[in-house]
PDB file of C-alpha atoms in Angstrom:
ATOM      1  CA  MET A   1       0.000   0.000   0.000  1.00 54.00           C
ATOM      2  CA  ASP A   2       1.480   3.366  -0.954  1.00 73.00           C
ATOM      3  CA  ARG A   3       0.228   4.989   2.275  1.00 91.00           C
ATOM      4  CA  ASP A   4       2.200   2.584   4.477  1.00 94.00           C
ATOM      5  CA  LEU A   5       4.094   4.153   7.355  1.00 96.00           C
ATOM      6  CA  LEU A   6       7.346   2.871   5.906  1.00 96.00           C
ATOM      7  CA  PHE A   7      10.018   5.450   5.244  1.00 95.00           C
ATOM      8  CA  LYS A   8      13.209   4.545   3.427  1.00 95.00           C
ATOM      9  CA  ARG A   9      16.168   6.885   3.509  1.00 96.00           C
ATOM     10  CA  GLU A  10      19.681   6.372   2.238  1.00 97.00           C
ATOM     11  CA  ASP A  11      21.001   5.600   5.712  1.00 97.00           C
ATOM     12  CA  PHE A  12      18.046   3.884   7.478  1.00 98.00           C
ATOM     13  CA  VAL A  13      14.456   2.606   7.235  1.00 97.00           C
ATOM     14  CA  PHE A  14      11.572   3.344   9.619  1.00 98.00           C
ATOM     15  CA  SER A  15       8.620   0.960   9.820  1.00 97.00           C
ATOM     16  CA  TYR A  16       5.348   1.014  11.777  1.00 98.00           C
ATOM     17  CA  ARG A  17       3.939  -2.518  11.868  1.00 98.00           C
ATOM     18  CA  VAL A  18       1.147  -4.487  13.496  1.00 98.00           C
ATOM     19  CA  GLY A  19       1.015  -8.248  14.119  1.00 98.00           C
ATOM     20  CA  GLY A  20      -1.674 -10.690  15.165  1.00 98.00           C
ATOM     21  CA  VAL A  21      -1.332 -13.624  17.529  1.00 98.00           C
ATOM     22  CA  LEU A  22      -3.861 -16.283  16.529  1.00 98.00           C
ATOM     23  CA  ILE A  23      -4.091 -19.326  18.817  1.00 97.00           C
ATOM     24  CA  ARG A  24      -6.687 -22.029  18.277  1.00 96.00           C
ATOM     25  CA  ASP A  25      -6.941 -25.632  19.459  1.00 95.00           C
ATOM     26  CA  GLY A  26      -3.460 -25.619  20.999  1.00 96.00           C
ATOM     27  CA  LYS A  27      -1.785 -24.255  17.841  1.00 97.00           C
ATOM     28  CA  MET A  28      -0.562 -20.844  16.707  1.00 97.00           C
ATOM     29  CA  LEU A  29      -0.871 -19.604  13.145  1.00 97.00           C
ATOM     30  CA  LEU A  30       2.420 -18.126  11.895  1.00 97.00           C
ATOM     31  CA  GLN A  31       3.857 -17.130   8.539  1.00 95.00           C
ATOM     32  CA  LYS A  32       7.221 -17.746   6.940  1.00 94.00           C
ATOM     33  CA  PRO A  33       8.726 -17.131   3.540  1.00 89.00           C
ATOM     34  CA  LYS A  34       8.329 -20.174   1.317  1.00 86.00           C
ATOM     35  CA  ASP A  35      11.268 -22.607   1.677  1.00 83.00           C
ATOM     36  CA  GLU A  36      12.613 -20.892   4.827  1.00 87.00           C
ATOM     37  CA  ASP A  37      12.555 -22.068   8.432  1.00 88.00           C
ATOM     38  CA  ASP A  38      12.053 -18.889  10.488  1.00 94.00           C
ATOM     39  CA  TYR A  39       8.558 -17.699  11.356  1.00 96.00           C
ATOM     40  CA  ALA A  40       6.909 -14.340  12.023  1.00 96.00           C
ATOM     41  CA  PHE A  41       3.553 -13.161  13.278  1.00 97.00           C
ATOM     42  CA  ILE A  42       0.991 -12.387  10.583  1.00 96.00           C
ATOM     43  CA  GLY A  43       0.514  -8.678   9.985  1.00 96.00           C
ATOM     44  CA  GLY A  44       1.951  -5.780   8.080  1.00 95.00           C
ATOM     45  CA  HIS A  45       2.514  -2.073   7.884  1.00 96.00           C
ATOM     46  CA  VAL A  46       0.013   0.401   9.245  1.00 98.00           C
ATOM     47  CA  ALA A  47      -1.167   2.951   6.670  1.00 97.00           C
ATOM     48  CA  ALA A  48      -1.363   6.677   7.312  1.00 97.00           C
ATOM     49  CA  PHE A  49      -4.466   7.566   9.359  1.00 97.00           C
ATOM     50  CA  GLU A  50      -5.320   3.874   9.899  1.00 98.00           C
ATOM     51  CA  THR A  51      -5.684   2.433  13.388  1.00 98.00           C
ATOM     52  CA  THR A  52      -3.559  -0.576  14.257  1.00 98.00           C
ATOM     53  CA  ALA A  53      -6.722  -2.676  14.691  1.00 98.00           C
ATOM     54  CA  ASP A  54      -7.992  -1.663  11.240  1.00 98.00           C
ATOM     55  CA  ALA A  55      -4.568  -2.403   9.738  1.00 98.00           C
ATOM     56  CA  LEU A  56      -4.543  -5.860  11.303  1.00 98.00           C
ATOM     57  CA  ARG A  57      -8.026  -6.674   9.982  1.00 98.00           C
ATOM     58  CA  ARG A  58      -6.940  -5.450   6.526  1.00 97.00           C
ATOM     59  CA  GLU A  59      -3.735  -7.512   6.561  1.00 95.00           C
ATOM     60  CA  PHE A  60      -5.572 -10.725   7.487  1.00 96.00           C
ATOM     61  CA  ARG A  61      -8.101 -10.081   4.692  1.00 95.00           C
ATOM     62  CA  GLU A  62      -5.333  -9.360   2.144  1.00 92.00           C
ATOM     63  CA  GLU A  63      -3.016 -12.228   3.065  1.00 91.00           C
ATOM     64  CA  LEU A  64      -5.419 -14.948   4.254  1.00 92.00           C
ATOM     65  CA  HIS A  65      -8.813 -13.830   2.898  1.00 93.00           C
ATOM     66  CA  ALA A  66     -10.036 -14.211   6.476  1.00 95.00           C
ATOM     67  CA  ASP A  67     -11.894 -11.871   8.803  1.00 97.00           C
ATOM     68  CA  VAL A  68     -10.597 -11.530  12.356  1.00 98.00           C
ATOM     69  CA  GLU A  69     -11.748  -9.944  15.556  1.00 98.00           C
ATOM     70  CA  VAL A  70      -8.964  -7.933  17.138  1.00 98.00           C
ATOM     71  CA  GLY A  71      -8.630  -8.536  20.855  1.00 98.00           C
ATOM     72  CA  ARG A  72      -6.423  -6.996  23.499  1.00 97.00           C
ATOM     73  CA  LEU A  73      -3.008  -5.458  22.998  1.00 98.00           C
ATOM     74  CA  LEU A  74      -0.360  -8.023  23.986  1.00 98.00           C
ATOM     75  CA  ALA A  75       2.911  -6.219  23.309  1.00 98.00           C
ATOM     76  CA  VAL A  76       4.697  -3.177  21.947  1.00 98.00           C
ATOM     77  CA  GLY A  77       8.110  -3.671  20.392  1.00 98.00           C
ATOM     78  CA  GLU A  78      10.953  -1.367  19.481  1.00 98.00           C
ATOM     79  CA  ILE A  79      12.821  -3.465  16.954  1.00 98.00           C
ATOM     80  CA  PHE A  80      16.147  -2.724  15.273  1.00 97.00           C
ATOM     81  CA  PHE A  81      17.154  -5.084  12.451  1.00 96.00           C
ATOM     82  CA  PRO A  82      18.891  -5.079   9.065  1.00 96.00           C
ATOM     83  CA  TRP A  83      16.734  -4.129   6.069  1.00 95.00           C
ATOM     84  CA  GLY A  84      18.985  -5.133   3.216  1.00 92.00           C
ATOM     85  CA  ASP A  85      22.102  -3.021   3.640  1.00 95.00           C
ATOM     86  CA  ARG A  86      20.442  -0.453   5.945  1.00 97.00           C
ATOM     87  CA  PRO A  87      19.371  -0.590   9.582  1.00 98.00           C
ATOM     88  CA  CYS A  88      15.631  -0.501  10.250  1.00 98.00           C
ATOM     89  CA  HIS A  89      13.928   1.055  13.276  1.00 98.00           C
ATOM     90  CA  GLN A  90      10.510  -0.550  13.651  1.00 98.00           C
ATOM     91  CA  ILE A  91       7.719   0.158  16.103  1.00 98.00           C
ATOM     92  CA  ALA A  92       5.356  -2.824  16.270  1.00 98.00           C
ATOM     93  CA  MET A  93       2.113  -3.522  18.121  1.00 98.00           C
ATOM     94  CA  TYR A  94       0.926  -7.103  18.683  1.00 98.00           C
ATOM     95  CA  TYR A  95      -2.697  -8.048  19.405  1.00 98.00           C
ATOM     96  CA  GLY A  96      -4.530 -11.253  20.113  1.00 98.00           C
ATOM     97  CA  VAL A  97      -6.876 -12.089  17.233  1.00 98.00           C
ATOM     98  CA  ALA A  98      -9.653 -14.615  16.636  1.00 97.00           C
ATOM     99  CA  LEU A  99     -11.151 -15.852  13.392  1.00 97.00           C
ATOM    100  CA  LYS A 100     -14.722 -14.689  12.816  1.00 97.00           C
ATOM    101  CA  ASP A 101     -15.365 -17.742  10.629  1.00 95.00           C
ATOM    102  CA  PRO A 102     -12.912 -20.632  11.058  1.00 91.00           C
ATOM    103  CA  GLY A 103     -14.171 -22.097   7.770  1.00 92.00           C
ATOM    104  CA  GLN A 104     -12.375 -19.330   5.817  1.00 92.00           C
ATOM    105  CA  ILE A 105      -8.937 -20.980   6.114  1.00 94.00           C
ATOM    106  CA  PRO A 106      -7.541 -24.504   6.625  1.00 93.00           C
ATOM    107  CA  MET A 107      -7.438 -25.259  10.353  1.00 93.00           C
ATOM    108  CA  GLU A 108      -4.329 -27.429  10.331  1.00 91.00           C
ATOM    109  CA  GLY A 109      -1.083 -27.972   8.479  1.00 90.00           C
ATOM    110  CA  VAL A 110       0.478 -25.560   6.004  1.00 90.00           C
ATOM    111  CA  PHE A 111      -1.271 -23.495   3.351  1.00 92.00           C
ATOM    112  CA  HIS A 112       0.053 -20.930   0.914  1.00 89.00           C
ATOM    113  CA  GLY A 113      -0.421 -17.242   0.282  1.00 84.00           C
ATOM    114  CA  HIS A 114       1.542 -14.150  -0.649  1.00 78.00           C
ATOM    115  CA  ASP A 115       2.260 -10.583   0.329  1.00 77.00           C
ATOM    116  CA  GLU A 116       3.576  -7.588  -1.585  1.00 76.00           C
ATOM    117  CA  LEU A 117       6.056  -4.917  -0.604  1.00 69.00           C
ATOM    118  CA  ASP A 118       7.292  -2.169  -2.921  1.00 70.00           C
ATOM    119  CA  GLY A 119       5.589  -3.906  -5.843  1.00 72.00           C
ATOM    120  CA  GLU A 120       7.440  -7.174  -5.208  1.00 76.00           C
ATOM    121  CA  ARG A 121       5.523 -10.385  -4.485  1.00 80.00           C
ATOM    122  CA  PHE A 122       6.621 -12.690  -1.656  1.00 80.00           C
ATOM    123  CA  ASP A 123       5.281 -16.240  -1.484  1.00 85.00           C
ATOM    124  CA  LEU A 124       4.402 -17.232   2.079  1.00 91.00           C
ATOM    125  CA  ASP A 125       3.591 -20.409   3.946  1.00 93.00           C
ATOM    126  CA  PHE A 126       1.016 -20.081   6.704  1.00 95.00           C
ATOM    127  CA  CYS A 127       1.635 -22.747   9.322  1.00 95.00           C
ATOM    128  CA  TRP A 128      -0.328 -24.026  12.307  1.00 96.00           C
ATOM    129  CA  VAL A 129       2.407 -24.806  14.830  1.00 96.00           C
ATOM    130  CA  PRO A 130       1.563 -26.696  18.051  1.00 96.00           C
ATOM    131  CA  LEU A 131       2.237 -24.503  21.090  1.00 96.00           C
ATOM    132  CA  ASP A 132       4.474 -27.148  22.669  1.00 95.00           C
ATOM    133  CA  GLU A 133       6.764 -27.053  19.584  1.00 95.00           C
ATOM    134  CA  LEU A 134       7.236 -23.273  19.604  1.00 95.00           C
ATOM    135  CA  PRO A 135      10.104 -23.138  22.136  1.00 92.00           C
ATOM    136  CA  GLY A 136      12.272 -25.011  19.599  1.00 87.00           C
ATOM    137  CA  ARG A 137      11.403 -22.742  16.662  1.00 93.00           C
ATOM    138  CA  THR A 138      12.665 -19.300  15.659  1.00 95.00           C
ATOM    139  CA  VAL A 139       9.807 -16.802  15.609  1.00 96.00           C
ATOM    140  CA  TYR A 140      10.617 -13.128  15.031  1.00 95.00           C
ATOM    141  CA  PRO A 141      10.775 -11.022  17.055  1.00 96.00           C
ATOM    142  CA  THR A 142      12.359 -13.651  19.305  1.00 95.00           C
ATOM    143  CA  GLU A 143      11.705 -11.652  22.495  1.00 96.00           C
ATOM    144  CA  LEU A 144       7.937 -11.936  22.104  1.00 96.00           C
ATOM    145  CA  MET A 145       7.235 -15.684  22.065  1.00 95.00           C
ATOM    146  CA  PRO A 146       8.273 -16.416  25.702  1.00 95.00           C
ATOM    147  CA  HIS A 147       5.890 -13.680  26.884  1.00 96.00           C
ATOM    148  CA  ILE A 148       2.990 -15.053  24.849  1.00 96.00           C
ATOM    149  CA  LEU A 149       3.594 -18.639  25.964  1.00 95.00           C
ATOM    150  CA  SER A 150       3.786 -17.514  29.610  1.00 95.00           C
ATOM    151  CA  GLY A 151       0.094 -16.592  29.522  1.00 93.00           C
ATOM    152  CA  SER A 152       0.770 -13.216  31.125  1.00 95.00           C
ATOM    153  CA  ARG A 153      -2.070 -10.699  30.890  1.00 95.00           C
ATOM    154  CA  GLU A 154       0.312  -7.737  31.129  1.00 97.00           C
ATOM    155  CA  VAL A 155       1.096  -5.656  28.034  1.00 98.00           C
ATOM    156  CA  TYR A 156       4.729  -6.453  27.303  1.00 98.00           C
ATOM    157  CA  HIS A 157       7.160  -3.792  26.143  1.00 98.00           C
ATOM    158  CA  PHE A 158      10.364  -5.106  24.588  1.00 97.00           C
ATOM    159  CA  VAL A 159      13.399  -3.887  22.683  1.00 97.00           C
ATOM    160  CA  SER A 160      14.962  -6.175  20.082  1.00 96.00           C
ATOM    161  CA  ARG A 161      18.411  -5.229  18.828  1.00 95.00           C
ATOM    162  CA  GLN A 162      19.533  -7.231  15.803  1.00 91.00           C
ATOM    163  CA  VAL A 163      21.817  -4.414  14.545  1.00 89.00           C
TER     164      VAL A 163
END
């Protein structure tokens, strides 16, 4: 979307992102680039003048063709990571989400989709991962998963420094 709060300069990138944590029947739905092993939470960039909840609903519709109810805020992250050859400073909000109609997507295994960024298409695998297998998997941002699995009801603020 050309109104994304994603600013690229010669020396750095700034990103404002939202992610959804979808847990159902003892499994969490995550995304990963096709043929890669590391996961991320489903979501995307917030557009100008869009609330984070609206952005999350839009991203789930675009990527999964599914409607979600956005629940409570789980975490706020200040994330610093490489974006190609530049450092990126990302502010990210993570919410619990629930499917409005579970029949809209497969409820187990892996299924395929895609996303677009800067006019480039990225093929994605959407994976239902059992909660008891998550401690052995890499899910970015890595600081968030232990908080989610702990069951804490507190909003978690974290800083992730990968650069």
